[in-house]
Structure formats: C-alpha cells, structure tokens
mmCIF file of C-alpha atoms in Angstrom:
data_model
loop_
_atom_site.group_PDB
_atom_site.id
_atom_site.type_symbol
_atom_site.label_atom_id
_atom_site.label_comp_id
_atom_site.label_asym_id
_atom_site.label_seq_id
_atom_site.Cartn_x
_atom_site.Cartn_y
_atom_site.Cartn_z
ATOM 1 C CA MET A 184 7.575 24.953 34.374
ATOM 2 C CA ASN A 185 9.324 28.085 33.165
ATOM 3 C CA PHE A 186 12.039 27.445 30.678
ATOM 4 C CA GLU A 187 14.573 29.865 29.240
ATOM 5 C CA PRO A 188 15.111 31.685 26.269
ATOM 6 C CA ALA A 189 17.276 29.047 25.087
ATOM 7 C CA GLN A 190 15.426 25.856 25.590
ATOM 8 C CA ILE A 191 12.073 27.734 24.262
ATOM 9 C CA ASP A 192 14.464 28.427 21.058
ATOM 10 C CA LEU A 193 14.767 24.679 21.237
ATOM 11 C CA ILE A 194 11.102 23.899 21.722
ATOM 12 C CA ASN A 195 10.259 25.924 18.539
ATOM 13 C CA GLN A 196 12.568 24.590 16.581
ATOM 14 C CA ALA A 197 11.569 20.906 17.588
ATOM 15 C CA TYR A 198 7.735 21.465 16.577
ATOM 16 C CA HIS A 199 8.804 23.520 13.339
ATOM 17 C CA GLN A 200 11.008 20.500 12.450
ATOM 18 C CA TYR A 201 7.448 18.263 13.230
ATOM 19 C CA GLY A 202 5.622 20.222 11.373
ATOM 20 C CA LYS A 203 7.971 19.595 8.251
ATOM 21 C CA THR A 204 8.167 16.593 9.157
ATOM 22 C CA MET A 205 4.636 15.829 9.048
ATOM 23 C CA PHE A 206 4.330 17.802 5.736
ATOM 24 C CA ALA A 207 6.603 15.043 4.516
ATOM 25 C CA ALA A 208 5.043 11.808 5.493
ATOM 26 C CA ALA A 209 1.384 13.974 3.554
ATOM 27 C CA THR A 210 3.353 14.109 0.877
ATOM 28 C CA MET A 211 4.733 10.906 0.585
ATOM 29 C CA GLU A 212 1.011 9.588 1.194
ATOM 30 C CA ARG A 213 0.006 11.868 -1.524
ATOM 31 C CA SER A 214 2.349 10.104 -4.103
ATOM 32 C CA LEU A 215 0.714 6.954 -2.883
ATOM 33 C CA VAL A 216 -2.529 8.301 -3.751
ATOM 34 C CA ASN A 217 -1.687 9.004 -6.948
ATOM 35 C CA ALA A 218 0.197 5.780 -7.813
ATOM 36 C CA VAL A 219 -3.148 3.924 -6.658
ATOM 37 C CA VAL A 220 -4.570 6.108 -9.087
ATOM 38 C CA GLN A 221 -2.747 5.929 -12.392
ATOM 39 C CA HIS A 222 -2.596 1.646 -11.680
ATOM 40 C CA ARG A 223 -6.504 2.088 -11.760
ATOM 41 C CA HIS A 224 -6.806 4.120 -14.698
ATOM 42 C CA ALA A 225 -4.199 2.354 -16.608
ATOM 43 C CA ALA A 226 -5.810 -1.392 -15.724
ATOM 44 C CA ALA A 227 -9.369 0.245 -16.666
ATOM 45 C CA GLN A 228 -8.063 1.165 -20.099
ATOM 46 C CA GLU A 229 -6.394 -2.288 -20.950
ATOM 47 C CA ASN A 230 -9.430 -3.371 -19.941
ATOM 48 C CA GLY A 231 -11.720 -0.658 -21.640
ATOM 49 C CA GLN A 232 -13.462 0.493 -19.110
ATOM 50 C CA GLN A 233 -14.595 3.898 -18.075
ATOM 51 C CA LEU A 234 -13.810 4.857 -14.361
ATOM 52 C CA ALA A 235 -16.670 7.684 -12.961
ATOM 53 C CA GLY A 236 -15.997 9.981 -9.993
ATOM 54 C CA ASP A 237 -12.926 11.652 -8.398
ATOM 55 C CA LEU A 238 -10.412 8.801 -8.602
ATOM 56 C CA TRP A 239 -8.447 11.199 -6.437
ATOM 57 C CA GLU A 240 -10.944 11.492 -3.738
ATOM 58 C CA LYS A 241 -11.907 7.529 -3.744
ATOM 59 C CA ALA A 242 -8.036 6.453 -3.423
ATOM 60 C CA ALA A 243 -7.360 9.340 -0.830
ATOM 61 C CA ASP A 244 -10.655 7.576 1.233
ATOM 62 C CA GLU A 245 -8.006 4.573 1.356
ATOM 63 C CA THR A 246 -5.737 3.970 4.251
ATOM 64 C CA MET A 247 -2.333 4.259 4.140
ATOM 65 C CA LYS A 248 -1.824 0.736 4.389
ATOM 66 C CA LYS A 249 -4.805 -0.556 1.766
ATOM 67 C CA MET A 250 -2.704 1.737 -0.423
ATOM 68 C CA ILE A 251 0.584 -0.369 0.369
ATOM 69 C CA GLU A 252 -1.481 -3.114 -0.188
ATOM 70 C CA ARG A 253 -3.290 -2.394 -3.642
ATOM 71 C CA LEU A 254 0.490 -1.329 -4.714
ATOM 72 C CA ALA A 255 2.344 -3.885 -3.815
ATOM 73 C CA PRO A 256 2.606 -5.459 -7.172
ATOM 74 C CA HIS A 257 4.176 -2.860 -8.650
ATOM 75 C CA LEU A 258 6.053 -1.660 -5.328
ATOM 76 C CA ASP A 259 8.091 -5.318 -5.557
ATOM 77 C CA LYS A 260 9.939 -4.116 -8.865
ATOM 78 C CA VAL A 261 12.166 -2.295 -6.200
ATOM 79 C CA PRO A 262 13.517 -4.045 -3.740
ATOM 80 C CA GLY A 263 12.435 -3.684 0.005
ATOM 81 C CA LEU A 264 10.298 -0.638 -1.059
ATOM 82 C CA THR A 265 7.060 -2.175 0.256
ATOM 83 C CA ASP A 266 8.594 -3.023 3.568
ATOM 84 C CA ARG A 267 10.287 0.885 3.968
ATOM 85 C CA LEU A 268 6.715 2.099 3.157
ATOM 86 C CA ASN A 269 5.299 0.382 5.892
ATOM 87 C CA ALA A 270 7.676 0.967 8.732
ATOM 88 C CA ALA A 271 7.094 4.689 7.355
ATOM 89 C CA ARG A 272 3.866 4.593 7.241
ATOM 90 C CA ASP A 273 3.623 2.980 10.736
ATOM 91 C CA ARG A 274 6.354 6.042 11.703
ATOM 92 C CA ARG A 275 4.243 8.228 10.416
ATOM 93 C CA ASN A 276 1.347 6.926 12.817
ATOM 94 C CA ASP A 277 3.736 7.049 15.684
ATOM 95 C CA LEU A 278 4.127 11.030 15.022
ATOM 96 C CA ALA A 279 0.462 11.585 14.391
ATOM 97 C CA HIS A 280 -0.992 10.000 17.198
ATOM 98 C CA THR A 281 1.324 9.604 20.191
ATOM 99 C CA PHE A 282 4.566 11.559 19.366
ATOM 100 C CA CYS A 283 3.826 14.763 20.564
ATOM 101 C CA PHE A 284 2.746 13.391 24.379
ATOM 102 C CA ASP A 285 5.295 10.250 24.352
ATOM 103 C CA ARG A 286 8.384 12.863 23.354
ATOM 104 C CA ALA A 287 7.108 16.203 25.335
ATOM 105 C CA PRO A 288 9.696 15.746 28.117
ATOM 106 C CA ASP A 289 12.420 15.233 25.528
ATOM 107 C CA LEU A 290 11.911 19.113 24.648
ATOM 108 C CA ALA A 291 12.720 19.997 29.057
ATOM 109 C CA ALA A 292 16.625 19.446 28.189
ATOM 110 C CA PRO A 293 19.010 20.505 25.361
ATOM 111 C CA ALA A 294 20.435 17.126 24.798
ATOM 112 C CA PRO A 295 17.405 15.157 24.548
ATOM 113 C CA ALA A 296 15.588 17.875 22.721
ATOM 114 C CA THR A 297 18.716 18.710 20.019
ATOM 115 C CA ARG A 298 18.126 14.463 19.351
ATOM 116 C CA LEU A 299 14.333 14.766 18.995
ATOM 117 C CA ILE A 300 14.774 17.330 16.360
ATOM 118 C CA VAL A 301 18.363 15.564 13.657
ATOM 119 C CA GLU A 302 15.580 12.251 14.605
ATOM 120 C CA LEU A 303 12.373 14.197 13.087
ATOM 121 C CA ALA A 304 14.955 15.818 10.050
ATOM 122 C CA ALA A 305 15.969 12.645 9.679
ATOM 123 C CA ASP A 306 12.103 10.998 9.228
ATOM 124 C CA GLU A 307 11.785 14.010 6.818
ATOM 125 C CA GLU A 308 14.121 12.662 4.070
ATOM 126 C CA THR A 309 12.922 9.488 5.187
ATOM 127 C CA PHE A 310 9.226 10.849 3.982
ATOM 128 C CA LEU A 311 10.405 12.641 0.700
ATOM 129 C CA GLY A 312 12.919 10.132 -0.325
ATOM 130 C CA LEU A 313 10.117 7.430 -0.260
ATOM 131 C CA PHE A 314 7.892 10.138 -2.263
ATOM 132 C CA ALA A 315 10.508 10.091 -5.142
ATOM 133 C CA GLU A 316 10.233 6.431 -5.542
ATOM 134 C CA VAL A 317 7.038 6.166 -5.876
ATOM 135 C CA GLN A 318 6.626 8.586 -7.570
ATOM 136 C CA GLU A 319 9.161 7.302 -10.293
ATOM 137 C CA ILE A 320 7.214 4.052 -10.603
ATOM 138 C CA THR A 321 4.015 5.768 -11.770
ATOM 139 C CA ARG A 322 6.096 7.608 -14.167
ATOM 140 C CA GLY A 323 5.575 5.483 -17.067
ATOM 141 C CA LEU A 324 1.699 5.583 -15.986
ATOM 142 C CA MET A 325 1.564 9.267 -16.054
ATOM 143 C CA GLU A 326 3.512 9.884 -19.629
ATOM 144 C CA LYS A 327 1.247 7.086 -21.225
ATOM 145 C CA ALA A 328 -1.696 8.797 -19.591
ATOM 146 C CA GLY A 329 -0.273 11.859 -21.326
ATOM 147 C CA ILE A 330 0.669 13.551 -17.798
ATOM 148 C CA ASP A 331 3.553 16.035 -18.364
ATOM 149 C CA THR A 332 6.290 14.401 -16.198
ATOM 150 C CA ALA A 333 8.062 17.519 -16.372
ATOM 151 C CA ALA A 334 5.339 19.964 -14.689
ATOM 152 C CA ALA A 335 5.239 16.991 -12.213
ATOM 153 C CA ASP A 336 8.995 17.185 -11.360
ATOM 154 C CA ALA A 337 8.510 21.183 -10.754
ATOM 155 C CA MET A 338 5.818 20.527 -8.979
ATOM 156 C CA HIS A 339 7.630 18.197 -7.057
ATOM 157 C CA VAL A 340 11.184 20.807 -6.458
ATOM 158 C CA LEU A 341 8.671 23.496 -5.820
ATOM 159 C CA VAL A 342 6.969 21.469 -2.997
ATOM 160 C CA VAL A 343 10.422 19.766 -1.403
ATOM 161 C CA GLU A 344 11.917 22.976 -1.637
ATOM 162 C CA ALA A 345 9.323 25.163 0.289
ATOM 163 C CA ALA A 346 9.125 22.016 2.905
ATOM 164 C CA LYS A 347 13.047 22.465 3.482
ATOM 165 C CA ASN A 348 12.930 26.029 3.261
ATOM 166 C CA ALA A 349 10.187 26.965 5.841
ATOM 167 C CA GLN A 350 10.941 29.580 8.370
#
C-alpha cells in the first residue's frame, strides 16, 4: 500500500503517541513496584524483620494483577482506585499485545488515524494520573523510610515532562 506524505505523517504521529503512551504505562507500573516495596519494607520494620535481596527486582517480577491485589487494602483508601488500576492494566495489556495489529487499519485513513492519536493521548494521561495517585499513597511510607520525597517529586516532574515533550 502506498501512502501520501500527509498520511505518512499521521502514521508517524500515531506511533510516536503510542510510544509515549506505553512509556506512561510503564511509569504507572513502576509506581506499583515502588508501592509494593514500600509496603513490604514498612511491614517488615513493624515486625522487626530484615528483608534481603533486591526488593525492587522481586516486586518487578510480579504481574501487575498480583501487585494490584497485594496493594488493594492500601489502594482502597482512594475510592475506585483499584478498579481504575485494573482497567488501566487491561488497557496496557491490550496496547502491548493486540493494539498494533488490530488497529493498524485505522492508520489507512486520516479521520480514524486522528481519532487513534487522540485515544492514545487520553490513555497516556490516564496512566500518568494513576502513577501520581499511587505515588501519593506511598508518600508517608517513603518519608518514614527516610526517602526524600521532594527529590522523588522532582524526578517525577522530569520523567513526565520528558515523556510529554518527546519528539
């Protein structure tokens, strides 16, 4: 299939937005990893236990579903957060596993391609918003563990701005 230059530009925009959206999804997932680690660490401290090994590596080996289940008692403090995270996980899985194949035909015409870009941009915002919500839930534990949350917040701003401004 031969595309006109304008359509090639739209296809490039769509895949650029797809990359930014997947980065946002990965960022959201990392907030879950961090939350699991912070809650494990806090529970161990309360019980006088020492945890061994790389806590982040262990948490990152879990599926998003398992992390959300593990964190549910803490996430439920924000009404609907567990459900929104599960929906975001499902959307992330769709984006990762079927989206490019199933939605490729949408790139063949300007209107569907434009809608696709808008849809992906909305997903990006959803993922980044959930990242911030999960980070807020772990803020107290991070401070208790001696983590400089101002530095973590500054890093969050840098990561989000870099993602949004990526060219």
